[in-house]
Amino acid sequence: MDLFQIFFDASPSSISITNISDKNYENVNPAFCEFHDKPSSQFIARQSLGMSEKFDTNVFKDTVEALLLGQSITEQRVQIYDAGNSLRTLRTVPRLIAYEDGPRLLLISTDITSELELQKNNGILRATLESMHHGVSLYDEDMVLVLSNNRFLDLLDFPREMGRANIPFEDFMRFNAERGEYGPGNVEELGNCLLYKYDAADEEDSREQGG
């Protein structure tokens, strides 16, 4: 079995190969069948959902024409209903494959619906945070910044670049120590001392709460 066949069979993305001349599917992978909840036998040698004029989903007609003219198309976003009649957004990479009797259209489609919904929700969360008058910062269990708003940075006079995710809490303490917030002394020692006191206080709070 060649590498392409291994990728074709194992890929979580939906993959189809269509004969451009008759617009019939020549092959579809298991992920494609799972998305449509139909066996491959219901697709092979039948009209392509993405190319045939018989379907209102023939969104790749112009794509094929562009590829045949030598134009480069990195990816497309298309919307299609899955087997459960749920509208999904797919990120599709189209490519032409050369065969002796003519080119075939290879489509590799990844469902990005959940990813887009997460981006939308993150956008709503970000807008909510930035509309607050209070400074907000959230850290994970390793004391690494998960999110913050600009008000938090402004109130404590931190630079904007320190508001991005994955900044360790100790970096904020070191920044304050470097600008003299904790008095004179070795910056690393001051920062570590305060971090130790913070950890000890947090541990004490956990014991009092039965944690």
Tab-separated table of N, CA and C in Angstrom, residues 29-139:
chain	number	residue	atom	x	y	z
A	29	ASN	N	-13.067	8.619	0.699
A	29	ASN	CA	-12.466	7.936	1.846
A	29	ASN	C	-13.488	7.706	2.959
A	30	PRO	N	-13.126	6.932	3.984
A	30	PRO	CA	-14.067	6.633	5.065
A	30	PRO	C	-14.624	7.874	5.763
A	31	ALA	N	-13.795	8.924	5.940
A	31	ALA	CA	-14.273	10.133	6.600
A	31	ALA	C	-15.354	10.824	5.772
A	32	PHE	N	-15.227	10.767	4.457
A	32	PHE	CA	-16.232	11.336	3.565
A	32	PHE	C	-17.557	10.592	3.750
A	33	CYS	N	-17.478	9.276	3.794
A	33	CYS	CA	-18.685	8.465	3.972
A	33	CYS	C	-19.322	8.697	5.338
A	34	GLU	N	-18.484	8.861	6.357
A	34	GLU	CA	-18.998	9.103	7.704
A	34	GLU	C	-19.726	10.448	7.766
A	35	PHE	N	-19.171	11.466	7.111
A	35	PHE	CA	-19.785	12.792	7.125
A	35	PHE	C	-21.181	12.735	6.514
A	36	HIS	N	-21.317	11.978	5.417
A	36	HIS	CA	-22.607	11.887	4.722
A	36	HIS	C	-23.461	10.719	5.208
A	37	ASP	N	-22.861	9.869	6.088
A	37	ASP	CA	-23.559	8.710	6.633
A	37	ASP	C	-24.087	7.794	5.532
A	38	LYS	N	-23.233	7.548	4.549
A	38	LYS	CA	-23.569	6.647	3.442
A	38	LYS	C	-22.335	5.841	3.071
A	39	PRO	N	-22.525	4.625	2.562
A	39	PRO	CA	-21.375	3.821	2.135
A	39	PRO	C	-20.788	4.375	0.836
A	40	SER	N	-19.540	4.034	0.568
A	40	SER	CA	-18.874	4.526	-0.638
A	40	SER	C	-19.589	4.094	-1.916
A	41	SER	N	-20.289	2.959	-1.854
A	41	SER	CA	-20.998	2.462	-3.044
A	41	SER	C	-22.074	3.424	-3.520
A	42	GLN	N	-22.536	4.305	-2.650
A	42	GLN	CA	-23.556	5.274	-3.041
A	42	GLN	C	-22.954	6.538	-3.651
A	43	PHE	N	-21.626	6.555	-3.766
A	43	PHE	CA	-20.960	7.703	-4.380
A	43	PHE	C	-20.165	7.330	-5.623
A	44	ILE	N	-19.441	6.215	-5.553
A	44	ILE	CA	-18.577	5.828	-6.657
A	44	ILE	C	-19.376	5.704	-7.951
A	45	ALA	N	-18.835	6.313	-9.027
A	45	ALA	CA	-19.447	6.306	-10.360
A	45	ALA	C	-20.764	7.082	-10.411
A	46	ARG	N	-20.982	7.926	-9.407
A	46	ARG	CA	-22.163	8.791	-9.421
A	46	ARG	C	-21.729	10.249	-9.438
A	47	GLN	N	-22.633	11.112	-9.823
A	47	GLN	CA	-22.328	12.520	-10.002
A	47	GLN	C	-21.821	13.175	-8.710
A	48	SER	N	-20.800	14.000	-8.864
A	48	SER	CA	-20.188	14.691	-7.724
A	48	SER	C	-21.117	15.757	-7.164
A	49	LEU	N	-21.224	15.779	-5.846
A	49	LEU	CA	-22.029	16.797	-5.188
A	49	LEU	C	-21.449	18.192	-5.406
A	50	GLY	N	-20.137	18.243	-5.589
A	50	GLY	CA	-19.474	19.534	-5.704
A	50	GLY	C	-19.269	20.025	-7.115
A	51	MET	N	-19.529	19.174	-8.134
A	51	MET	CA	-19.258	19.591	-9.509
A	51	MET	C	-20.450	19.513	-10.449
A	52	SER	N	-21.345	18.585	-10.208
A	52	SER	CA	-22.448	18.376	-11.142
A	52	SER	C	-23.490	19.486	-11.070
A	53	GLU	N	-23.991	19.888	-12.233
A	53	GLU	CA	-25.052	20.886	-12.294
A	53	GLU	C	-26.367	20.361	-11.735
A	54	LYS	N	-26.421	19.067	-11.464
A	54	LYS	CA	-27.640	18.479	-10.910
A	54	LYS	C	-27.870	18.919	-9.462
A	55	PHE	N	-26.814	19.394	-8.819
A	55	PHE	CA	-26.927	19.750	-7.407
A	55	PHE	C	-26.638	21.241	-7.214
A	56	ASP	N	-27.293	21.829	-6.230
A	56	ASP	CA	-27.037	23.242	-5.933
A	56	ASP	C	-25.773	23.423	-5.094
A	57	THR	N	-25.073	22.312	-4.881
A	57	THR	CA	-23.810	22.369	-4.130
A	57	THR	C	-22.598	22.330	-5.064
A	58	ASN	N	-22.810	22.569	-6.365
A	58	ASN	CA	-21.707	22.453	-7.327
A	58	ASN	C	-20.792	23.682	-7.255
A	59	VAL	N	-20.242	23.893	-6.075
A	59	VAL	CA	-19.439	25.085	-5.805
A	59	VAL	C	-18.039	25.006	-6.399
A	60	PHE	N	-17.638	23.830	-6.881
A	60	PHE	CA	-16.285	23.680	-7.381
A	60	PHE	C	-16.184	23.748	-8.905
A	61	LYS	N	-17.264	24.074	-9.567
A	61	LYS	CA	-17.237	24.192	-11.027
A	61	LYS	C	-16.231	25.261	-11.457
A	62	ASP	N	-16.347	26.449	-10.880
A	62	ASP	CA	-15.418	27.529	-11.216
A	62	ASP	C	-14.003	27.218	-10.728
A	63	THR	N	-13.905	26.480	-9.629
A	63	THR	CA	-12.597	26.108	-9.102
A	63	THR	C	-11.839	25.247	-10.085
A	64	VAL	N	-12.514	24.271	-10.657
A	64	VAL	CA	-11.884	23.385	-11.634
A	64	VAL	C	-11.412	24.178	-12.840
A	65	GLU	N	-12.242	25.084	-13.322
A	65	GLU	CA	-11.873	25.893	-14.480
A	65	GLU	C	-10.633	26.726	-14.183
A	66	ALA	N	-10.561	27.272	-12.979
A	66	ALA	CA	-9.397	28.071	-12.592
A	66	ALA	C	-8.138	27.215	-12.497
A	67	LEU	N	-8.273	26.017	-11.932
A	67	LEU	CA	-7.127	25.117	-11.810
A	67	LEU	C	-6.631	24.673	-13.185
A	68	LEU	N	-7.551	24.432	-14.087
A	68	LEU	CA	-7.174	24.022	-15.438
A	68	LEU	C	-6.440	25.132	-16.175
A	69	LEU	N	-6.698	26.377	-15.787
A	69	LEU	CA	-6.016	27.515	-16.391
A	69	LEU	C	-4.675	27.795	-15.713
A	70	GLY	N	-4.333	26.959	-14.736
A	70	GLY	CA	-3.051	27.098	-14.067
A	70	GLY	C	-3.052	28.031	-12.881
A	71	GLN	N	-4.229	28.485	-12.471
A	71	GLN	CA	-4.311	29.365	-11.316
A	71	GLN	C	-4.130	28.569	-10.016
A	72	SER	N	-3.541	29.211	-9.031
A	72	SER	CA	-3.304	28.557	-7.746
A	72	SER	C	-4.417	28.906	-6.762
A	73	ILE	N	-5.012	27.893	-6.175
A	73	ILE	CA	-6.065	28.087	-5.173
A	73	ILE	C	-5.637	27.345	-3.920
A	74	THR	N	-5.406	28.087	-2.855
A	74	THR	CA	-4.907	27.453	-1.635
A	74	THR	C	-6.005	26.690	-0.910
A	75	GLU	N	-7.141	27.359	-0.694
A	75	GLU	CA	-8.255	26.701	-0.012
A	75	GLU	C	-9.534	27.484	-0.235
A	76	GLN	N	-10.645	26.847	0.020
A	76	GLN	CA	-11.948	27.478	-0.061
A	76	GLN	C	-12.763	27.092	1.155
A	77	ARG	N	-13.709	27.943	1.503
A	77	ARG	CA	-14.649	27.613	2.567
A	77	ARG	C	-16.017	27.411	1.943
A	78	VAL	N	-16.590	26.273	2.227
A	78	VAL	CA	-17.910	25.966	1.688
A	78	VAL	C	-18.811	25.513	2.832
A	79	GLN	N	-20.087	25.712	2.654
A	79	GLN	CA	-21.065	25.263	3.648
A	79	GLN	C	-21.932	24.177	3.035
A	80	ILE	N	-22.133	23.119	3.802
A	80	ILE	CA	-22.891	21.975	3.311
A	80	ILE	C	-23.582	21.303	4.499
A	81	TYR	N	-24.729	20.728	4.246
A	81	TYR	CA	-25.456	20.026	5.309
A	81	TYR	C	-24.913	18.608	5.447
A	82	ASP	N	-24.714	18.177	6.694
A	82	ASP	CA	-24.259	16.815	6.925
A	82	ASP	C	-25.451	15.867	6.970
A	83	ALA	N	-25.178	14.611	7.318
A	83	ALA	CA	-26.243	13.610	7.311
A	83	ALA	C	-27.354	13.922	8.308
A	84	GLY	N	-27.023	14.672	9.354
A	84	GLY	CA	-28.029	15.042	10.351
A	84	GLY	C	-28.727	16.343	10.031
A	85	ASN	N	-28.547	16.832	8.803
A	85	ASN	CA	-29.161	18.082	8.338
A	85	ASN	C	-28.667	19.295	9.122
A	86	SER	N	-27.427	19.202	9.590
A	86	SER	CA	-26.806	20.312	10.301
A	86	SER	C	-25.851	21.029	9.347
A	87	LEU	N	-25.964	22.333	9.269
A	87	LEU	CA	-25.113	23.106	8.355
A	87	LEU	C	-23.697	23.173	8.910
A	88	ARG	N	-22.754	22.709	8.115
A	88	ARG	CA	-21.357	22.680	8.530
A	88	ARG	C	-20.511	23.533	7.579
A	89	THR	N	-19.451	24.095	8.123
A	89	THR	CA	-18.511	24.857	7.310
A	89	THR	C	-17.252	24.027	7.116
A	90	LEU	N	-16.862	23.847	5.861
A	90	LEU	CA	-15.696	23.038	5.535
A	90	LEU	C	-14.600	23.912	4.929
A	91	ARG	N	-13.387	23.652	5.354
A	91	ARG	CA	-12.218	24.268	4.709
A	91	ARG	C	-11.677	23.240	3.727
A	92	THR	N	-11.751	23.567	2.449
A	92	THR	CA	-11.439	22.587	1.406
A	92	THR	C	-10.223	23.007	0.589
A	93	VAL	N	-9.316	22.073	0.419
A	93	VAL	CA	-8.133	22.285	-0.412
A	93	VAL	C	-8.323	21.521	-1.716
A	94	PRO	N	-8.440	22.228	-2.861
A	94	PRO	CA	-8.629	21.559	-4.147
A	94	PRO	C	-7.296	21.395	-4.894
A	95	ARG	N	-7.103	20.250	-5.506
A	95	ARG	CA	-5.900	19.995	-6.291
A	95	ARG	C	-6.257	19.157	-7.519
A	96	LEU	N	-5.504	19.353	-8.595
A	96	LEU	CA	-5.661	18.516	-9.774
A	96	LEU	C	-4.621	17.402	-9.736
A	97	ILE	N	-5.058	16.189	-10.054
A	97	ILE	CA	-4.159	15.039	-10.138
A	97	ILE	C	-4.105	14.596	-11.596
A	98	ALA	N	-2.901	14.465	-12.110
A	98	ALA	CA	-2.736	14.086	-13.516
A	98	ALA	C	-2.906	12.577	-13.693
A	99	TYR	N	-3.802	12.201	-14.613
A	99	TYR	CA	-3.982	10.805	-15.024
A	99	TYR	C	-3.725	10.743	-16.527
A	100	GLU	N	-3.441	9.547	-17.031
A	100	GLU	CA	-3.169	9.405	-18.460
A	100	GLU	C	-4.367	9.823	-19.313
A	101	ASP	N	-5.585	9.561	-18.812
A	101	ASP	CA	-6.774	9.888	-19.600
A	101	ASP	C	-7.418	11.205	-19.168
A	102	GLY	N	-6.681	12.006	-18.447
A	102	GLY	CA	-7.216	13.306	-18.062
A	102	GLY	C	-7.100	13.553	-16.560
A	103	PRO	N	-7.152	14.810	-16.143
A	103	PRO	CA	-6.978	15.157	-14.733
A	103	PRO	C	-8.183	14.784	-13.872
A	104	ARG	N	-7.903	14.600	-12.598
A	104	ARG	CA	-8.948	14.356	-11.603
A	104	ARG	C	-8.900	15.483	-10.572
A	105	LEU	N	-10.054	15.754	-9.973
A	105	LEU	CA	-10.121	16.764	-8.921
A	105	LEU	C	-10.039	16.080	-7.569
A	106	LEU	N	-9.024	16.439	-6.797
A	106	LEU	CA	-8.858	15.938	-5.441
A	106	LEU	C	-9.324	17.024	-4.483
A	107	LEU	N	-10.263	16.678	-3.604
A	107	LEU	CA	-10.753	17.615	-2.601
A	107	LEU	C	-10.492	17.055	-1.204
A	108	ILE	N	-9.801	17.841	-0.390
A	108	ILE	CA	-9.556	17.470	1.001
A	108	ILE	C	-10.283	18.493	1.870
A	109	SER	N	-11.322	18.047	2.560
A	109	SER	CA	-12.195	18.968	3.305
A	109	SER	C	-12.162	18.680	4.800
A	110	THR	N	-11.948	19.725	5.573
A	110	THR	CA	-11.911	19.620	7.026
A	110	THR	C	-13.050	20.426	7.625
A	111	ASP	N	-13.807	19.809	8.516
A	111	ASP	CA	-14.927	20.487	9.173
A	111	ASP	C	-14.374	21.461	10.212
A	112	ILE	N	-14.590	22.758	9.983
A	112	ILE	CA	-14.079	23.775	10.909
A	112	ILE	C	-15.217	24.503	11.628
A	113	THR	N	-16.413	23.908	11.625
A	113	THR	CA	-17.569	24.545	12.248
A	113	THR	C	-17.314	24.848	13.723
A	114	SER	N	-16.823	23.871	14.471
A	114	SER	CA	-16.568	24.064	15.899
A	114	SER	C	-15.487	25.110	16.125
A	115	GLU	N	-14.481	25.101	15.268
A	115	GLU	CA	-13.395	26.082	15.380
A	115	GLU	C	-13.919	27.501	15.200
A	116	LEU	N	-14.806	27.689	14.207
A	116	LEU	CA	-15.381	29.010	13.966
A	116	LEU	C	-16.286	29.445	15.114
A	117	GLU	N	-17.032	28.499	15.661
A	117	GLU	CA	-17.903	28.817	16.796
A	117	GLU	C	-17.071	29.229	18.008
A	118	LEU	N	-15.938	28.558	18.209
A	118	LEU	CA	-15.050	28.901	19.320
A	118	LEU	C	-14.479	30.297	19.123
A	119	GLN	N	-14.081	30.611	17.889
A	119	GLN	CA	-13.559	31.952	17.604
A	119	GLN	C	-14.617	33.012	17.869
A	120	LYS	N	-15.851	32.716	17.491
A	120	LYS	CA	-16.949	33.655	17.724
A	120	LYS	C	-17.166	33.863	19.225
A	121	ASN	N	-17.185	32.757	19.972
A	121	ASN	CA	-17.382	32.856	21.422
A	121	ASN	C	-16.231	33.594	22.092
A	122	ASN	N	-15.007	33.350	21.609
A	122	ASN	CA	-13.854	34.057	22.153
A	122	ASN	C	-13.950	35.551	21.873
A	123	GLY	N	-14.491	35.884	20.694
A	123	GLY	CA	-14.674	37.283	20.347
A	123	GLY	C	-15.671	37.959	21.266
A	124	ILE	N	-16.741	37.236	21.590
A	124	ILE	CA	-17.754	37.770	22.515
A	124	ILE	C	-17.154	37.954	23.900
A	125	LEU	N	-16.377	36.947	24.341
A	125	LEU	CA	-15.730	37.035	25.645
A	125	LEU	C	-14.755	38.209	25.690
A	126	ARG	N	-13.986	38.380	24.625
A	126	ARG	CA	-13.022	39.468	24.563
A	126	ARG	C	-13.723	40.822	24.631
A	127	ALA	N	-14.816	40.952	23.875
A	127	ALA	CA	-15.569	42.212	23.877
A	127	ALA	C	-16.137	42.498	25.266
A	128	THR	N	-16.605	41.443	25.947
A	128	THR	CA	-17.149	41.606	27.294
A	128	THR	C	-16.071	42.054	28.273
A	129	LEU	N	-14.910	41.421	28.207
A	129	LEU	CA	-13.805	41.775	29.092
A	129	LEU	C	-13.363	43.224	28.891
A	130	GLU	N	-13.277	43.630	27.619
A	130	GLU	CA	-12.784	44.977	27.341
A	130	GLU	C	-13.809	46.051	27.684
A	131	SER	N	-15.070	45.663	27.845
A	131	SER	CA	-16.097	46.644	28.201
A	131	SER	C	-16.172	46.873	29.719
A	132	MET	N	-15.441	46.050	30.490
A	132	MET	CA	-15.490	46.141	31.948
A	132	MET	C	-14.587	47.265	32.444
A	133	HIS	N	-14.990	47.892	33.541
A	133	HIS	CA	-14.191	48.947	34.152
A	133	HIS	C	-13.156	48.372	35.114
A	134	HIS	N	-13.292	47.113	35.454
A	134	HIS	CA	-12.356	46.460	36.360
A	134	HIS	C	-11.250	45.770	35.564
A	135	GLY	N	-10.088	45.686	36.183
A	135	GLY	CA	-9.015	44.918	35.582
A	135	GLY	C	-9.222	43.440	35.860
A	136	VAL	N	-9.073	42.616	34.830
A	136	VAL	CA	-9.304	41.174	34.980
A	136	VAL	C	-8.101	40.406	34.443
A	137	SER	N	-7.647	39.440	35.212
A	137	SER	CA	-6.623	38.511	34.729
A	137	SER	C	-6.942	37.128	35.294
A	138	LEU	N	-6.767	36.119	34.473
A	138	LEU	CA	-7.068	34.740	34.857
A	138	LEU	C	-5.854	33.871	34.571
A	139	TYR	N	-5.492	33.034	35.568
A	139	TYR	CA	-4.318	32.174	35.448
A	139	TYR	C	-4.734	30.710	35.610
